[in-house]
Amino acid sequence: MTGTTAIDLARTLESGQFFRWRRRDDGFLIVTHGRAFVADDDLRVRGATRAFADRFFGPDLTEIHQTLERDPLLRPFLVEGLRILRQDPWECLVSFVTSCASNIPRIARNLDSLCASLGEPLPFDARAMPHPRALRDEKLLRRLGFGFRARHLVPLAREVERGALDGLDRLSTDEARVRLVSLPGVGVKVADCVLLFAYARFEAFPIDVHVRRAMTGLCFGGRPAGDRRIREEAARRWGAHAGVAQQHLYVRARSG
DNA sequence: GACCAGGCATCGA
DNA sequence: TCGATGCATGGT
């Protein structure tokens, strides 16, 4: 038993939760947790242990999927094989601060530039996400194309260096969110992405423009609803699995 | 040349 | 607590 049943790797990587991957002839190059490895559609892995890859791929969601299917409103939005990856918290934090008012190709490009410029070399010609102490120069980040996002990244890195993420995994989701939101450049949406994609808090429900549109159409008859009501509705419908539902909604809302 | 993008911080009502 | 605005830049 590998723990990697029922995963569509391509669909999962393309779902906008993780940006440090690239297609190759022989599979996908994945850079995470300071390492680089290659995985193919059959989940054969090179450059990492089975256990490392499986942990990154996240837990099997078959049971959660079956639970979500019972919601007739959500059922048409569900896609097969979509996982919630388990990312490195710092790497995930940088990624979603960078995602602010951006788009997936640009986010990936920004992060690649950052890693090429400041990251340690890895196998497969990859570069790691730089350590927080390496993010010292806002002007460099602006030259790399981060725009106004550069403003927060240096102070954010300093806070992380001082231990802002230490022990976060032992806090409740609400407590962890409070701490994340206190960091520079981190609002509720970015915090929820980090909680969902790095800490496997499946109750976290990031609301971006696509999910907001999908939810107002789905649950509020197309009438505008505040994020507070959307969050309450998601919690009421899907509870501890709201974040998983969110990722399906996001994928479908973007692909049409 | 608007308009929008996996938002956040700030300010005024 | 809510709505408007500025923030950089690239794509449509």
Tab-separated table of C-alpha atoms (C1' of nucleotides) in Angstrom:
chain	number	residue	atom	x	y	z
A	1	MET	CA	0.000	0.000	0.000
A	2	THR	CA	1.568	3.229	-1.150
A	3	GLY	CA	-1.051	5.663	0.051
A	4	THR	CA	-1.265	7.159	-3.423
A	5	THR	CA	-4.465	5.603	-4.729
A	6	ALA	CA	-6.941	7.720	-6.620
A	7	ILE	CA	-4.725	10.633	-7.511
A	8	ASP	CA	-4.656	12.421	-10.832
A	9	LEU	CA	-1.232	14.024	-10.610
A	10	ALA	CA	-1.578	16.272	-13.650
A	11	ARG	CA	-4.939	17.594	-12.552
A	12	THR	CA	-3.690	18.113	-9.007
A	13	LEU	CA	-0.577	20.000	-10.091
A	14	GLU	CA	-2.565	22.098	-12.560
A	15	SER	CA	-5.157	23.044	-9.950
A	16	GLY	CA	-3.422	26.235	-8.819
A	17	GLN	CA	-2.502	25.163	-5.295
A	18	PHE	CA	1.202	24.639	-6.035
A	19	PHE	CA	3.429	26.457	-8.493
A	20	ARG	CA	6.872	24.864	-8.394
A	21	TRP	CA	6.447	22.108	-10.943
A	22	ARG	CA	7.162	21.699	-14.641
A	23	ARG	CA	6.301	19.162	-17.308
A	24	ARG	CA	9.112	17.024	-18.637
A	25	ASP	CA	9.193	14.288	-21.242
A	26	ASP	CA	9.343	11.698	-18.480
A	27	GLY	CA	6.857	13.182	-16.046
A	28	PHE	CA	6.693	16.213	-13.756
A	29	LEU	CA	9.585	17.930	-12.051
A	30	ILE	CA	8.437	18.879	-8.569
A	31	VAL	CA	10.389	21.186	-6.238
A	32	THR	CA	9.171	21.207	-2.643
A	33	HIS	CA	10.464	21.095	0.916
A	34	GLY	CA	13.918	22.025	-0.366
A	35	ARG	CA	14.114	19.041	-2.705
A	36	ALA	CA	13.537	18.216	-6.353
A	37	PHE	CA	12.132	14.986	-7.710
A	38	VAL	CA	10.395	13.649	-10.799
A	39	ALA	CA	7.080	11.816	-10.730
A	40	ASP	CA	5.103	10.435	-13.666
A	41	ASP	CA	1.391	9.871	-14.148
A	42	ASP	CA	1.715	6.392	-12.685
A	43	LEU	CA	3.343	7.941	-9.618
A	44	ARG	CA	6.730	6.388	-10.221
A	45	VAL	CA	9.176	8.619	-8.397
A	46	ARG	CA	12.834	9.440	-9.013
A	47	GLY	CA	14.991	11.588	-6.779
A	48	ALA	CA	12.976	11.146	-3.602
A	49	THR	CA	11.819	8.341	-1.383
A	50	ARG	CA	8.347	6.878	-1.728
A	51	ALA	CA	7.518	8.154	1.742
A	52	PHE	CA	8.612	11.708	0.925
A	53	ALA	CA	6.568	11.819	-2.272
A	54	ASP	CA	3.507	10.245	-0.655
A	55	ARG	CA	3.530	12.723	2.180
A	56	PHE	CA	3.688	15.593	-0.311
A	57	PHE	CA	0.853	14.105	-2.371
A	58	GLY	CA	-1.362	14.286	0.701
A	59	PRO	CA	-3.861	11.813	2.112
A	60	ASP	CA	-6.306	9.792	0.055
A	61	LEU	CA	-9.543	11.783	-0.240
A	62	THR	CA	-11.838	9.028	-1.490
A	63	GLU	CA	-13.984	9.029	1.630
A	64	ILE	CA	-14.231	12.810	1.758
A	65	HIS	CA	-15.108	12.813	-1.921
A	66	GLN	CA	-17.917	10.333	-1.256
A	67	THR	CA	-19.220	12.528	1.531
A	68	LEU	CA	-19.151	15.639	-0.673
A	69	GLU	CA	-21.000	13.787	-3.432
A	70	ARG	CA	-24.036	13.659	-1.171
A	71	ASP	CA	-24.454	17.405	-1.672
A	72	PRO	CA	-26.451	17.663	-4.917
A	73	LEU	CA	-25.347	21.260	-5.417
A	74	LEU	CA	-21.676	20.370	-5.262
A	75	ARG	CA	-21.779	17.032	-7.078
A	76	PRO	CA	-21.590	18.492	-10.629
A	77	PHE	CA	-18.459	20.403	-9.624
A	78	LEU	CA	-16.471	17.453	-8.304
A	79	VAL	CA	-13.506	16.239	-10.340
A	80	GLU	CA	-11.817	12.854	-10.005
A	81	GLY	CA	-8.358	12.419	-8.572
A	82	LEU	CA	-7.883	15.894	-7.145
A	83	ARG	CA	-5.672	15.915	-4.071
A	84	ILE	CA	-4.742	18.592	-1.555
A	85	LEU	CA	-0.943	18.632	-1.553
A	86	ARG	CA	1.011	19.040	1.655
A	87	GLN	CA	3.448	21.874	0.990
A	88	ASP	CA	6.235	23.363	3.054
A	89	PRO	CA	4.714	26.210	5.124
A	90	TRP	CA	7.336	28.837	4.279
A	91	GLU	CA	7.337	27.962	0.590
A	92	CYS	CA	3.542	28.014	0.563
A	93	LEU	CA	3.455	31.366	2.361
A	94	VAL	CA	5.801	32.981	-0.164
A	95	SER	CA	3.786	31.491	-3.005
A	96	PHE	CA	0.439	32.871	-1.892
A	97	VAL	CA	1.723	36.293	-0.872
A	98	THR	CA	3.073	36.361	-4.429
A	99	SER	CA	-0.319	35.244	-5.770
A	100	CYS	CA	-1.942	38.513	-4.657
A	101	ALA	CA	-3.902	39.966	-7.633
A	102	SER	CA	-1.858	37.845	-10.017
A	103	ASN	CA	-2.390	34.750	-12.158
A	104	ILE	CA	-0.980	31.245	-12.144
A	105	PRO	CA	1.555	31.563	-14.991
A	106	ARG	CA	2.897	34.781	-13.554
A	107	ILE	CA	3.087	33.426	-10.000
A	108	ALA	CA	5.061	30.434	-11.250
A	109	ARG	CA	7.341	32.729	-13.244
A	110	ASN	CA	7.953	35.035	-10.264
A	111	LEU	CA	8.782	32.112	-7.990
A	112	ASP	CA	11.088	30.564	-10.576
A	113	SER	CA	12.949	33.868	-10.897
A	114	LEU	CA	13.245	34.135	-7.132
A	115	CYS	CA	14.575	30.602	-6.786
A	116	ALA	CA	16.948	30.982	-9.739
A	117	SER	CA	18.319	34.132	-8.162
A	118	LEU	CA	18.546	33.163	-4.479
A	119	GLY	CA	17.800	29.434	-4.130
A	120	GLU	CA	20.261	26.621	-3.568
A	121	PRO	CA	20.945	24.333	-6.539
A	122	LEU	CA	19.175	20.979	-6.556
A	123	PRO	CA	19.195	17.865	-8.764
A	124	PHE	CA	17.426	18.007	-12.160
A	125	ASP	CA	18.770	21.544	-12.674
A	126	ALA	CA	16.232	22.815	-10.157
A	127	ARG	CA	16.594	25.516	-7.522
A	128	ALA	CA	15.150	25.452	-4.021
A	129	MET	CA	12.973	28.158	-2.527
A	130	PRO	CA	15.405	30.496	-0.777
A	131	HIS	CA	15.658	30.378	3.004
A	132	PRO	CA	13.910	33.303	4.735
A	133	ARG	CA	17.265	34.834	5.669
A	134	ALA	CA	18.099	35.106	1.950
A	135	LEU	CA	15.177	37.491	1.301
A	136	ARG	CA	16.797	40.775	2.249
A	137	ASP	CA	16.487	42.968	-0.817
A	138	GLU	CA	13.137	44.463	-1.824
A	139	LYS	CA	14.632	46.118	-4.888
A	140	LEU	CA	15.865	42.773	-6.164
A	141	LEU	CA	12.345	41.371	-5.784
A	142	ARG	CA	10.976	44.297	-7.770
A	143	ARG	CA	13.540	43.667	-10.497
A	144	LEU	CA	12.410	40.046	-10.524
A	145	GLY	CA	8.870	41.216	-11.321
A	146	PHE	CA	7.111	40.911	-7.958
A	147	GLY	CA	5.686	44.429	-8.211
A	148	PHE	CA	3.929	45.730	-5.107
A	149	ARG	CA	4.114	42.272	-3.518
A	150	ALA	CA	7.823	42.856	-2.958
A	151	ARG	CA	6.972	45.375	-0.225
A	152	HIS	CA	5.796	42.717	2.230
A	153	LEU	CA	8.080	39.826	1.396
A	154	VAL	CA	11.223	41.081	3.135
A	155	PRO	CA	9.507	41.911	6.471
A	156	LEU	CA	7.566	38.653	6.166
A	157	ALA	CA	10.793	36.697	5.772
A	158	ARG	CA	12.222	38.427	8.820
A	159	GLU	CA	9.210	37.424	10.917
A	160	VAL	CA	9.505	33.823	9.762
A	161	GLU	CA	13.211	33.855	10.564
A	162	ARG	CA	12.256	34.977	14.069
A	163	GLY	CA	10.009	31.938	14.400
A	164	ALA	CA	6.575	33.170	13.314
A	165	LEU	CA	5.710	29.714	11.957
A	166	ASP	CA	7.180	27.745	14.845
A	167	GLY	CA	4.630	25.564	16.574
A	168	LEU	CA	1.845	26.635	14.249
A	169	ASP	CA	0.957	23.006	13.585
A	170	ARG	CA	0.070	22.584	17.254
A	171	LEU	CA	-2.444	25.439	17.274
A	172	SER	CA	-6.114	25.175	16.428
A	173	THR	CA	-6.987	26.321	12.927
A	174	ASP	CA	-8.542	29.534	14.236
A	175	GLU	CA	-5.526	30.311	16.409
A	176	ALA	CA	-3.147	29.546	13.566
A	177	ARG	CA	-5.134	31.831	11.260
A	178	VAL	CA	-4.897	34.685	13.769
A	179	ARG	CA	-1.143	34.297	13.870
A	180	LEU	CA	-0.775	34.080	10.083
A	181	VAL	CA	-2.941	37.153	9.506
A	182	SER	CA	-0.681	39.129	11.849
A	183	LEU	CA	2.180	38.700	9.363
A	184	PRO	CA	3.001	41.351	6.737
A	185	GLY	CA	1.133	40.853	3.464
A	186	VAL	CA	-1.006	38.035	4.851
A	187	GLY	CA	-4.774	38.456	4.915
A	188	VAL	CA	-7.496	35.908	5.534
A	189	LYS	CA	-7.372	34.497	2.000
A	190	VAL	CA	-3.618	33.880	1.987
A	191	ALA	CA	-3.776	32.514	5.535
A	192	ASP	CA	-6.486	30.038	4.539
A	193	CYS	CA	-4.426	28.907	1.545
A	194	VAL	CA	-1.460	28.209	3.826
A	195	LEU	CA	-3.661	26.415	6.357
A	196	LEU	CA	-5.196	24.266	3.632
A	197	PHE	CA	-2.178	23.607	1.418
A	198	ALA	CA	0.619	23.371	3.994
A	199	TYR	CA	-1.071	22.318	7.232
A	200	ALA	CA	-3.788	20.038	5.836
A	201	ARG	CA	-6.506	21.999	7.632
A	202	PHE	CA	-9.286	20.864	5.341
A	203	GLU	CA	-11.835	23.083	7.044
A	204	ALA	CA	-10.004	26.214	5.824
A	205	PHE	CA	-11.949	27.774	2.928
A	206	PRO	CA	-9.956	30.308	0.874
A	207	ILE	CA	-12.282	32.694	-0.963
A	208	ASP	CA	-10.875	34.217	-4.141
A	209	VAL	CA	-12.805	35.817	-7.013
A	210	HIS	CA	-13.528	32.475	-8.697
A	211	VAL	CA	-14.738	30.713	-5.559
A	212	ARG	CA	-16.752	33.808	-4.631
A	213	ARG	CA	-18.485	33.738	-8.020
A	214	ALA	CA	-19.071	29.998	-7.822
A	215	MET	CA	-20.514	30.246	-4.308
A	216	THR	CA	-22.818	33.188	-5.042
A	217	GLY	CA	-24.130	31.323	-8.094
A	218	LEU	CA	-24.439	28.038	-6.251
A	219	CYS	CA	-25.846	29.083	-2.892
A	220	PHE	CA	-27.164	32.633	-3.211
A	221	GLY	CA	-29.015	32.614	-6.529
A	222	GLY	CA	-26.404	34.821	-8.144
A	223	ARG	CA	-26.982	37.662	-5.710
A	224	PRO	CA	-23.814	39.150	-4.221
A	225	ALA	CA	-22.999	37.827	-0.765
A	226	GLY	CA	-20.306	38.964	1.622
A	227	ASP	CA	-17.379	36.692	2.355
A	228	ARG	CA	-18.671	36.217	5.880
A	229	ARG	CA	-21.908	34.657	4.643
A	230	ILE	CA	-20.058	32.612	2.026
A	231	ARG	CA	-17.740	31.245	4.703
A	232	GLU	CA	-20.672	30.406	6.977
A	233	GLU	CA	-22.482	28.652	4.153
A	234	ALA	CA	-19.382	26.614	3.258
A	235	ALA	CA	-18.920	25.587	6.880
A	236	ARG	CA	-22.590	24.666	7.206
A	237	ARG	CA	-22.584	22.545	4.041
A	238	TRP	CA	-19.185	20.908	4.122
A	239	GLY	CA	-17.811	21.477	7.610
A	240	ALA	CA	-14.412	19.881	8.122
A	241	HIS	CA	-14.135	19.229	4.360
A	242	ALA	CA	-14.942	22.733	3.131
A	243	GLY	CA	-11.405	23.297	1.878
A	244	VAL	CA	-11.554	20.197	-0.307
A	245	ALA	CA	-14.874	21.376	-1.733
A	246	GLN	CA	-13.278	24.753	-2.332
A	247	GLN	CA	-10.502	23.268	-4.471
A	248	HIS	CA	-13.030	21.474	-6.660
A	249	LEU	CA	-15.059	24.672	-7.026
A	250	TYR	CA	-11.934	26.588	-7.948
A	251	VAL	CA	-10.894	24.098	-10.621
A	252	ARG	CA	-14.349	24.005	-12.182
A	253	ALA	CA	-14.878	27.748	-11.945
A	254	ARG	CA	-11.638	28.380	-13.816
A	255	SER	CA	-12.050	25.707	-16.473
A	256	GLY	CA	-15.704	26.506	-17.066
B	1	DG	C1'	-6.746	51.506	-23.748
B	2	DA	C1'	-9.777	49.666	-20.487
B	3	DC	C1'	-10.237	45.769	-17.555
B	4	DC	C1'	-8.918	42.001	-14.650
B	5	DA	C1'	-5.915	38.981	-12.045
B	6	DG	C1'	-6.105	32.580	-6.283
B	7	DG	C1'	-5.429	40.447	-2.220
B	8	DC	C1'	-3.683	43.408	1.272
B	9	DA	C1'	-3.404	47.698	3.933
B	10	DT	C1'	-5.526	51.812	4.840
B	11	DC	C1'	-9.054	55.091	5.428
B	12	DG	C1'	-13.655	57.148	5.848
B	13	DA	C1'	-18.504	56.435	6.639
C	1	DT	C1'	-17.916	46.315	9.918
C	2	DC	C1'	-18.325	47.439	5.293
C	3	DG	C1'	-17.003	49.732	0.829
C	4	DA	C1'	-13.559	52.376	-1.890
C	5	DT	C1'	-8.813	53.079	-3.242
C	6	DG	C1'	-3.796	52.545	-4.299
C	7	DC	C1'	-0.494	49.364	-5.203
C	8	DA	C1'	3.023	46.971	-10.106
C	9	DT	C1'	2.726	44.362	-13.873
C	10	DG	C1'	1.239	41.437	-17.540
C	11	DG	C1'	-2.384	39.323	-20.214
C	12	DT	C1'	-6.700	39.772	-22.852
